[in-house]
XYZ file of N, CA, C and O in Angstrom:
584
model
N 0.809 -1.198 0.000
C 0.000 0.000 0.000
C 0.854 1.266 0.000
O 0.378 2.354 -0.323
N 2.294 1.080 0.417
C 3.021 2.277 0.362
C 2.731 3.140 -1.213
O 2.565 4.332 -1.472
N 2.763 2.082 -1.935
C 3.029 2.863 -3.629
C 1.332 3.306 -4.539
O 0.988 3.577 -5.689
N 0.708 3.164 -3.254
C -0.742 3.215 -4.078
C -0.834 4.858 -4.387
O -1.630 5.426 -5.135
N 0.432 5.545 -3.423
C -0.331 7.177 -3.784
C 0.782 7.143 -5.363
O 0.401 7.549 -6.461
N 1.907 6.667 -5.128
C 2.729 6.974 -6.757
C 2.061 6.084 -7.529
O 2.333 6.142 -8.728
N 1.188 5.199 -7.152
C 0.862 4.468 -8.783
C -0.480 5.724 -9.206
O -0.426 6.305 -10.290
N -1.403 5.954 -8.393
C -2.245 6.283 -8.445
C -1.749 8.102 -9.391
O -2.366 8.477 -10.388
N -0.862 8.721 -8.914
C -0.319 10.091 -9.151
C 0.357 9.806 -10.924
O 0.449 10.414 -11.991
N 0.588 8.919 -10.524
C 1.183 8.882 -12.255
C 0.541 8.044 -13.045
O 0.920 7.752 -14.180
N -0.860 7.440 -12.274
C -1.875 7.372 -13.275
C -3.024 8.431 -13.531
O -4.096 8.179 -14.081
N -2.674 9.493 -13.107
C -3.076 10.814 -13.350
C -4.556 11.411 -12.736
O -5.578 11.937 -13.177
N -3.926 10.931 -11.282
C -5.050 11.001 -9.858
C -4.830 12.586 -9.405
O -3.689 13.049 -9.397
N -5.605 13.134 -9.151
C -5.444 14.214 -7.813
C -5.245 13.517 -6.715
O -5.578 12.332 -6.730
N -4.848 13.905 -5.906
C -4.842 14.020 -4.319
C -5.459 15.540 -3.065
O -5.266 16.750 -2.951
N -6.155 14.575 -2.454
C -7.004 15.559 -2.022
C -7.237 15.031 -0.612
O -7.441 13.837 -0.389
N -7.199 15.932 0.291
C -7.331 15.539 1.708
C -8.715 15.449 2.329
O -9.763 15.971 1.950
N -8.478 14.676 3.356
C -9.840 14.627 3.789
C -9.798 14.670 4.902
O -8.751 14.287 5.425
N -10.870 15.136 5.738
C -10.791 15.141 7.430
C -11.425 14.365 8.119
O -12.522 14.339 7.562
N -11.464 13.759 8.904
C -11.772 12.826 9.682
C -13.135 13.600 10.904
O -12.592 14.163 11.854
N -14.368 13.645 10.930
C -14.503 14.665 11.734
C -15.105 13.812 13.078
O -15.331 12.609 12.945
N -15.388 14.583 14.559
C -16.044 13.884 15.125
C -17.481 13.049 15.239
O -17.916 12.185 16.000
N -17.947 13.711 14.170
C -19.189 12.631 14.201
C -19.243 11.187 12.936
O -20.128 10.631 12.286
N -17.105 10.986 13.161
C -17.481 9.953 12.167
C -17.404 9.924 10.459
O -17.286 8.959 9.703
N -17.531 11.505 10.143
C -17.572 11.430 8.833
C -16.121 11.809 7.869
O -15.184 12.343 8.462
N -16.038 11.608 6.878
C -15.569 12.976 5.911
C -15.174 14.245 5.701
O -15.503 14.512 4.545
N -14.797 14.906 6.056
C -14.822 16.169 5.209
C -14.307 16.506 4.304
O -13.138 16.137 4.195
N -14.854 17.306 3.275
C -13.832 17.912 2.162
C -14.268 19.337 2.124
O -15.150 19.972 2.702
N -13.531 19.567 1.421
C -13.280 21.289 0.501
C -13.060 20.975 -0.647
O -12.024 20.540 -1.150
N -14.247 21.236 -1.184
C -14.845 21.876 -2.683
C -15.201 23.277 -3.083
O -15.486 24.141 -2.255
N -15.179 23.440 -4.155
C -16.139 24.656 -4.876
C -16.984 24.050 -5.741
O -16.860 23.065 -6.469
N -18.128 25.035 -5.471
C -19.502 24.712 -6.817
C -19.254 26.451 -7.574
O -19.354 27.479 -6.905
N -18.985 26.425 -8.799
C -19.244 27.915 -9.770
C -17.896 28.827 -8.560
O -18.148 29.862 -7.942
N -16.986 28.320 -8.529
C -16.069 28.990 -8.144
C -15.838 29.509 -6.753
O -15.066 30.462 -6.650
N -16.549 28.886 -5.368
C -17.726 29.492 -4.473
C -16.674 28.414 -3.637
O -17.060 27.318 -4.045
N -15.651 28.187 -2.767
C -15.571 27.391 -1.883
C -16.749 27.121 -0.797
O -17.574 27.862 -0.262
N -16.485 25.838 -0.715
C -18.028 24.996 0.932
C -16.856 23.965 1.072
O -15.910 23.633 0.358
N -17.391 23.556 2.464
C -17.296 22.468 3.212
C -18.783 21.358 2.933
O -19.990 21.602 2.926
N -18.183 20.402 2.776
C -18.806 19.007 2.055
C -18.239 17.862 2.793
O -17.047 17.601 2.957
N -19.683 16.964 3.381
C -19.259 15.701 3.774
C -19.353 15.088 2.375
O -19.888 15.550 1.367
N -18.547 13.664 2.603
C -18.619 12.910 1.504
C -18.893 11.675 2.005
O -18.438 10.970 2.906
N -20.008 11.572 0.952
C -20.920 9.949 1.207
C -21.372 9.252 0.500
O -22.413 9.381 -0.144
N -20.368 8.101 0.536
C -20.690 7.109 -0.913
C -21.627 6.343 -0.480
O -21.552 5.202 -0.935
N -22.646 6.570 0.362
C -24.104 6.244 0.056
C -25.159 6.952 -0.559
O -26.294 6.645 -0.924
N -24.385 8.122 -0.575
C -25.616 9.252 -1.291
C -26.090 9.264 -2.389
O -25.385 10.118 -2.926
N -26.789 8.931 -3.135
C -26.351 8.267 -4.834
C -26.390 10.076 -5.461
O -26.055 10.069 -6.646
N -26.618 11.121 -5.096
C -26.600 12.541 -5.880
C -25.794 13.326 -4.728
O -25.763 12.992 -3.544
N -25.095 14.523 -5.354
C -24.561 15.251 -4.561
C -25.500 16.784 -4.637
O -26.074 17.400 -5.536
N -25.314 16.953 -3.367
C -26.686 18.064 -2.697
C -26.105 19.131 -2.011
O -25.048 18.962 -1.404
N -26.564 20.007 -2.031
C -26.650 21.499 -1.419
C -27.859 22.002 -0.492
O -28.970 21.473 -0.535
N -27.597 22.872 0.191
C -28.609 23.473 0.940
C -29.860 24.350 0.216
O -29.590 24.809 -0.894
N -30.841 24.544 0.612
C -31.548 25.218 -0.437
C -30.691 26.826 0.106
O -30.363 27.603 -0.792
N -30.506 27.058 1.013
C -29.934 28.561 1.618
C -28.705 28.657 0.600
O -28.326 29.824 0.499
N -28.156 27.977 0.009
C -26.747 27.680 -0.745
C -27.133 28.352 -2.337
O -26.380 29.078 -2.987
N -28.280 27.971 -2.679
C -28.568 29.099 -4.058
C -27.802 30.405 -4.469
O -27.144 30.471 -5.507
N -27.922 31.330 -3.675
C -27.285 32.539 -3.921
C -25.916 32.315 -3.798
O -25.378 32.849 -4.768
N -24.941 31.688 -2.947
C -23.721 31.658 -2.882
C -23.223 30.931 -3.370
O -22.001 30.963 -3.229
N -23.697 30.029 -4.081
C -22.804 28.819 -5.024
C -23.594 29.239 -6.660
O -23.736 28.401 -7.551
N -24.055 30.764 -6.779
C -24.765 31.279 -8.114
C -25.306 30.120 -8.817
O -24.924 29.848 -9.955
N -26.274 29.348 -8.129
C -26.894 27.868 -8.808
C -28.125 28.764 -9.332
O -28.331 29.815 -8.724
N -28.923 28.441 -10.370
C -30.082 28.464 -11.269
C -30.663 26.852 -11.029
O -30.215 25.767 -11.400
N -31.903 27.244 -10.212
C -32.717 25.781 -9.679
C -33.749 25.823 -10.613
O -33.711 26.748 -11.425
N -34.693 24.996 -10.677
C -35.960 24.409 -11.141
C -36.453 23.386 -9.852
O -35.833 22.520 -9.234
N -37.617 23.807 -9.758
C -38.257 22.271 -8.727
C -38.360 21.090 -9.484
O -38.589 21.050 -10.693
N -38.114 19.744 -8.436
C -38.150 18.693 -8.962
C -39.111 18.092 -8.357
O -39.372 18.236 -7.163
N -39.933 17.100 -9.443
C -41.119 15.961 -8.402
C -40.743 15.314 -7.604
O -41.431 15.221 -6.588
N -39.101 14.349 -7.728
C -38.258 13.767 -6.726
C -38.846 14.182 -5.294
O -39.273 15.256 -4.869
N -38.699 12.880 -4.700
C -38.265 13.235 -3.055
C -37.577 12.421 -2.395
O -37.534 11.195 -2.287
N -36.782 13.700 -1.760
C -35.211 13.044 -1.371
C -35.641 12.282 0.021
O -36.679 12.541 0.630
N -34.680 11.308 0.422
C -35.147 10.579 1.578
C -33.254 10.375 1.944
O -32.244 10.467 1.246
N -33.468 10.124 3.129
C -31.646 10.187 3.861
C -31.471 11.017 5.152
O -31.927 12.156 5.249
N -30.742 10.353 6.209
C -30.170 11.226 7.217
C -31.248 11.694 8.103
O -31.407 12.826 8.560
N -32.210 10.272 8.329
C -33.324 10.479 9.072
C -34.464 11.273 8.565
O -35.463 11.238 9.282
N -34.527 11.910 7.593
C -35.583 12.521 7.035
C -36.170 12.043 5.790
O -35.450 11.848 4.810
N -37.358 11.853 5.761
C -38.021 11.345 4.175
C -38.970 12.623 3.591
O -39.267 13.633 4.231
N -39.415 12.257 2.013
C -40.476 12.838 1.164
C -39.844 14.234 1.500
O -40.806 14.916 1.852
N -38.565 15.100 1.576
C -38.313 16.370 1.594
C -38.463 17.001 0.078
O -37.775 16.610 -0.865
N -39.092 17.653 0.017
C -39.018 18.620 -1.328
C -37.793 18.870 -1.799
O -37.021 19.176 -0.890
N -37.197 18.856 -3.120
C -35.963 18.858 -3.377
C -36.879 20.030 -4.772
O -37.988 20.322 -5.219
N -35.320 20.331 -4.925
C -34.953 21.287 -6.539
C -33.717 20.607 -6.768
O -33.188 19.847 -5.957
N -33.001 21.087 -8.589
C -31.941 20.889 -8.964
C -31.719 21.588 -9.828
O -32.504 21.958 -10.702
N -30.212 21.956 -9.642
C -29.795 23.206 -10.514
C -28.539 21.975 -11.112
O -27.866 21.183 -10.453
N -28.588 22.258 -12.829
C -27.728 21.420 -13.122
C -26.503 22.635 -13.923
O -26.289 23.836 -13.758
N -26.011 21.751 -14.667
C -24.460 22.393 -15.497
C -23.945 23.848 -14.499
O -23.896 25.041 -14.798
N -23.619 23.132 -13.257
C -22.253 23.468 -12.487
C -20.823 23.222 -12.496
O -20.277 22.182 -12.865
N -20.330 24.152 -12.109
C -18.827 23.524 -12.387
C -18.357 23.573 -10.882
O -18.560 24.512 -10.111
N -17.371 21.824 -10.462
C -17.546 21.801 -9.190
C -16.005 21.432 -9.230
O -15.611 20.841 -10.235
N -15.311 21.661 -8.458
C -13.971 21.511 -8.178
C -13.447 21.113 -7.231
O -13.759 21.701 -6.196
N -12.372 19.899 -7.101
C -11.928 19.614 -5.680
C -10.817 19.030 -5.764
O -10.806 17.891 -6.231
N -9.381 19.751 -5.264
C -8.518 20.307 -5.454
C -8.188 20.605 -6.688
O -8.427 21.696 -7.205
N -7.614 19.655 -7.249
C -7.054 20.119 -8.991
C -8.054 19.221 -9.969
O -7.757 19.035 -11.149
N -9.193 18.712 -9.411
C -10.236 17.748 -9.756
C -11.130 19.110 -10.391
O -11.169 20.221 -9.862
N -11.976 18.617 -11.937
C -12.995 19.306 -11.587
C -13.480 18.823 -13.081
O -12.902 18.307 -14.038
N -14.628 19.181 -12.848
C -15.914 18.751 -13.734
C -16.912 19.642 -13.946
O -17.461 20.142 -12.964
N -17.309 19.987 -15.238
C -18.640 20.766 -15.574
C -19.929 20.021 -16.204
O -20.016 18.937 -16.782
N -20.597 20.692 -15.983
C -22.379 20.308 -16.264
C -22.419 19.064 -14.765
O -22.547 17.870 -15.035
N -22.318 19.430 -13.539
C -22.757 18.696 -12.655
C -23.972 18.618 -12.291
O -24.236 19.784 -11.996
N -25.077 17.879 -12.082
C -26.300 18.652 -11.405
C -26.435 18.010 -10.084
O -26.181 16.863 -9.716
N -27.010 19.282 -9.318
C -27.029 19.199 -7.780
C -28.213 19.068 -7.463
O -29.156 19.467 -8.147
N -28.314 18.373 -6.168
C -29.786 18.001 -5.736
C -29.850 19.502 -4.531
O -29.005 19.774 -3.677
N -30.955 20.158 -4.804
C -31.131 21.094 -3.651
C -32.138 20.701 -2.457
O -33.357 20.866 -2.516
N -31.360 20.094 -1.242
C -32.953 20.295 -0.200
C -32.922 20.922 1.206
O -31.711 21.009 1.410
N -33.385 21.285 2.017
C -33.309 21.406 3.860
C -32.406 20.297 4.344
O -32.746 19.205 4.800
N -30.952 20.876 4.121
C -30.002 20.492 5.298
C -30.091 20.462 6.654
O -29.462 19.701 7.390
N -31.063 21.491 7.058
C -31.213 21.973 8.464
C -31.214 20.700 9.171
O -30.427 20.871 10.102
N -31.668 19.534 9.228
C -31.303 18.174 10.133
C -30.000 17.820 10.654
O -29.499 17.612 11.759
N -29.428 17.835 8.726
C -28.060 16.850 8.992
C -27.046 18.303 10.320
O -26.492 18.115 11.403
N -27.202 19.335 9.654
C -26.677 20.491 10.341
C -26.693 20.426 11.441
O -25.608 20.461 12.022
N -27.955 20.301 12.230
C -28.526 20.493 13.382
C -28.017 19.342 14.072
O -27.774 19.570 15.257
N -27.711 17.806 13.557
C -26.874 16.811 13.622
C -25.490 17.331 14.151
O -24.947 17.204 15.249
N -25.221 17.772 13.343
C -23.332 17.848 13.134
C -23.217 19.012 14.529
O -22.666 18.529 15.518
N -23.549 20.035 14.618
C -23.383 21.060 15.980
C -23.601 20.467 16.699
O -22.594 20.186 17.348
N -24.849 19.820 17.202
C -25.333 18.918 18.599
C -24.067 18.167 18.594
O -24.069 17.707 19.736
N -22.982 17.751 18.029
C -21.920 17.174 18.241
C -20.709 17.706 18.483
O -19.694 17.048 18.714
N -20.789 18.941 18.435
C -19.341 19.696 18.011
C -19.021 19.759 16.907
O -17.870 20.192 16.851
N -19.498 19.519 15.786
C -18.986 19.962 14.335
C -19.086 20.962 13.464
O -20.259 21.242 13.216
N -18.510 21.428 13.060
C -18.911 22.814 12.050
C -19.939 22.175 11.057
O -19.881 20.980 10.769
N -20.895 23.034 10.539
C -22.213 23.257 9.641
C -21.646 22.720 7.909
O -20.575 23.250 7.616
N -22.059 22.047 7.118
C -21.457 21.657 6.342
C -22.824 22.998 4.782
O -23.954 23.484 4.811
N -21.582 22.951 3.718
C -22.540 23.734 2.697
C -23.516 22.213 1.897
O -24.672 22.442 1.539
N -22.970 20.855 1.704
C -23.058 19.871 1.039
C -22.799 18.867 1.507
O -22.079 18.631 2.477
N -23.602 17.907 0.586
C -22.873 16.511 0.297
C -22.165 16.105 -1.106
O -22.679 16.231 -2.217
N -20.750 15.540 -0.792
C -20.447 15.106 -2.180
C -20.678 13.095 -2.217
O -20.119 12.285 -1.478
N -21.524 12.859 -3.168
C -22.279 11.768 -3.445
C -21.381 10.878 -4.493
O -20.291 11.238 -4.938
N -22.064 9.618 -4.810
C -21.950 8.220 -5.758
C -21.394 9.682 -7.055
O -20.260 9.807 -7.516
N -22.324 10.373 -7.283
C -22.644 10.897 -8.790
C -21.188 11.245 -8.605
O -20.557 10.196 -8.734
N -20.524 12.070 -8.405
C -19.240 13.198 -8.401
C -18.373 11.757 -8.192
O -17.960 11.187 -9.202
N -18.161 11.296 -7.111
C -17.549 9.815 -7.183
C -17.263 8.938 -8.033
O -16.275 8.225 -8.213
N -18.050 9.039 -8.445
C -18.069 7.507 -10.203
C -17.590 8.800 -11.424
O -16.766 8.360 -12.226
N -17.909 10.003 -11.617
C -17.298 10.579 -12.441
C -15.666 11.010 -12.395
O -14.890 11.439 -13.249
N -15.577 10.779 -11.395
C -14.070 11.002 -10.703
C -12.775 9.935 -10.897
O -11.579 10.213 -10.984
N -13.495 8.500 -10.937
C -13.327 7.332 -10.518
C -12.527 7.070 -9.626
O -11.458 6.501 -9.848
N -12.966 7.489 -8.331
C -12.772 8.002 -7.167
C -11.904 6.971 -6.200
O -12.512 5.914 -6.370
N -10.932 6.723 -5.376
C -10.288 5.838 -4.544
C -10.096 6.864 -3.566
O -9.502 7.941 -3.506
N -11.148 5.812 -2.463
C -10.467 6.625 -1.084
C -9.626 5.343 -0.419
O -9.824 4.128 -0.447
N -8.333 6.390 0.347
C -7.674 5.729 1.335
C -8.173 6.179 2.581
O -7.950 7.218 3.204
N -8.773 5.358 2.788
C -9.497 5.685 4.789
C -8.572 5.584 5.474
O -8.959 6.028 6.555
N -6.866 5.075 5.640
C -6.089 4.785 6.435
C -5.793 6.402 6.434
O -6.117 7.189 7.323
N -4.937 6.768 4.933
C -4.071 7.822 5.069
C -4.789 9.136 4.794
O -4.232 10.160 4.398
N -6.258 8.974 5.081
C -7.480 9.855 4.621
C -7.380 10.872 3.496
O -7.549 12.074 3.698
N -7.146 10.440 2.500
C -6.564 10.878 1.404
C -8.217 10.492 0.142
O -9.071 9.683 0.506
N -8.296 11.018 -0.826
C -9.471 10.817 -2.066
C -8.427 11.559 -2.894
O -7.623 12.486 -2.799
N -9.030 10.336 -4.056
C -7.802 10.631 -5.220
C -8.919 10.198 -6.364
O -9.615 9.194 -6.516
N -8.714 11.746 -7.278
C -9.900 11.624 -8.259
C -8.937 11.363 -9.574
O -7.712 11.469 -9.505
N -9.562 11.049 -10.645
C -9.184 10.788 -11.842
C -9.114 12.444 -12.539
O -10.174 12.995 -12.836
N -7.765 13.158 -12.759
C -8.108 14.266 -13.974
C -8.354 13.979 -15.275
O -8.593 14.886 -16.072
């Protein structure tokens, strides 16, 4: 496992850190439209999501969707999605993403009741599989495909 970050780097991976936080999860640092957030990352999520409060600061253009999102103890939440974003994470990045918009206020309200800082997102399966994504959980490292 020593050589997985040089095989991976000169098979033309980013490297990108990740934080370990106390409630267990992920963290990263991304941008959506040029806009740095803090983003858990969850390869159970099958879409990657934003806050609906996140509109104006990540300059997303939504439409409502019939979808309803279910996850993180909450079901049937009203969602929107604003698609062809450009989302970046470290030297990783991809355009025409589309984001699921719904009421974070749970997972949020989650993460403080613990001591954690307020997250802008989730980064999901979708951003993951376009990435073709390898995480090292040892050396908490995510290494995307450029």
């Amino acid at each position: 496992m020593k050589n997985l970050e040089k095989i991976l780097l000169k098979d033309g991976y980013a490297k990108i850190k990740l934080r370990f936080t106390k409630t267990n999860h992920f963290e990263i640092k991304a941008s959506i439209n040029n806009v740095k957030g803090r983003f858990i990352l969850d390869t159970g999520a099958s879409n990657s999501c934003v806050g609906f409060e996140a509109v104006e600061n990540f300059k997303l253009k939504v439409k409502d969707s019939p979808v309803k999102a279910a996850g993180a103890g909450a079901i049937d939440m009203k969602t929107q999605i604003s698609k062809k974003n450009l989302v970046k994470i470290g030297k990783w990045k991809h355009k025409k993403v589309a984001l699921v918009l719904f009421n974070l206020s749970h997972v949020n309200t989650a993460l403080t009741n613990h001591n954690s800082k307020s997250i802008d997102g989730i980064i999901g399966a979708d951003i993951l599989k376009k990435g073709k994504a390898i995480i090292d959980y040892d050396k908490k490292y995510l290494y995307l495909k450029l």
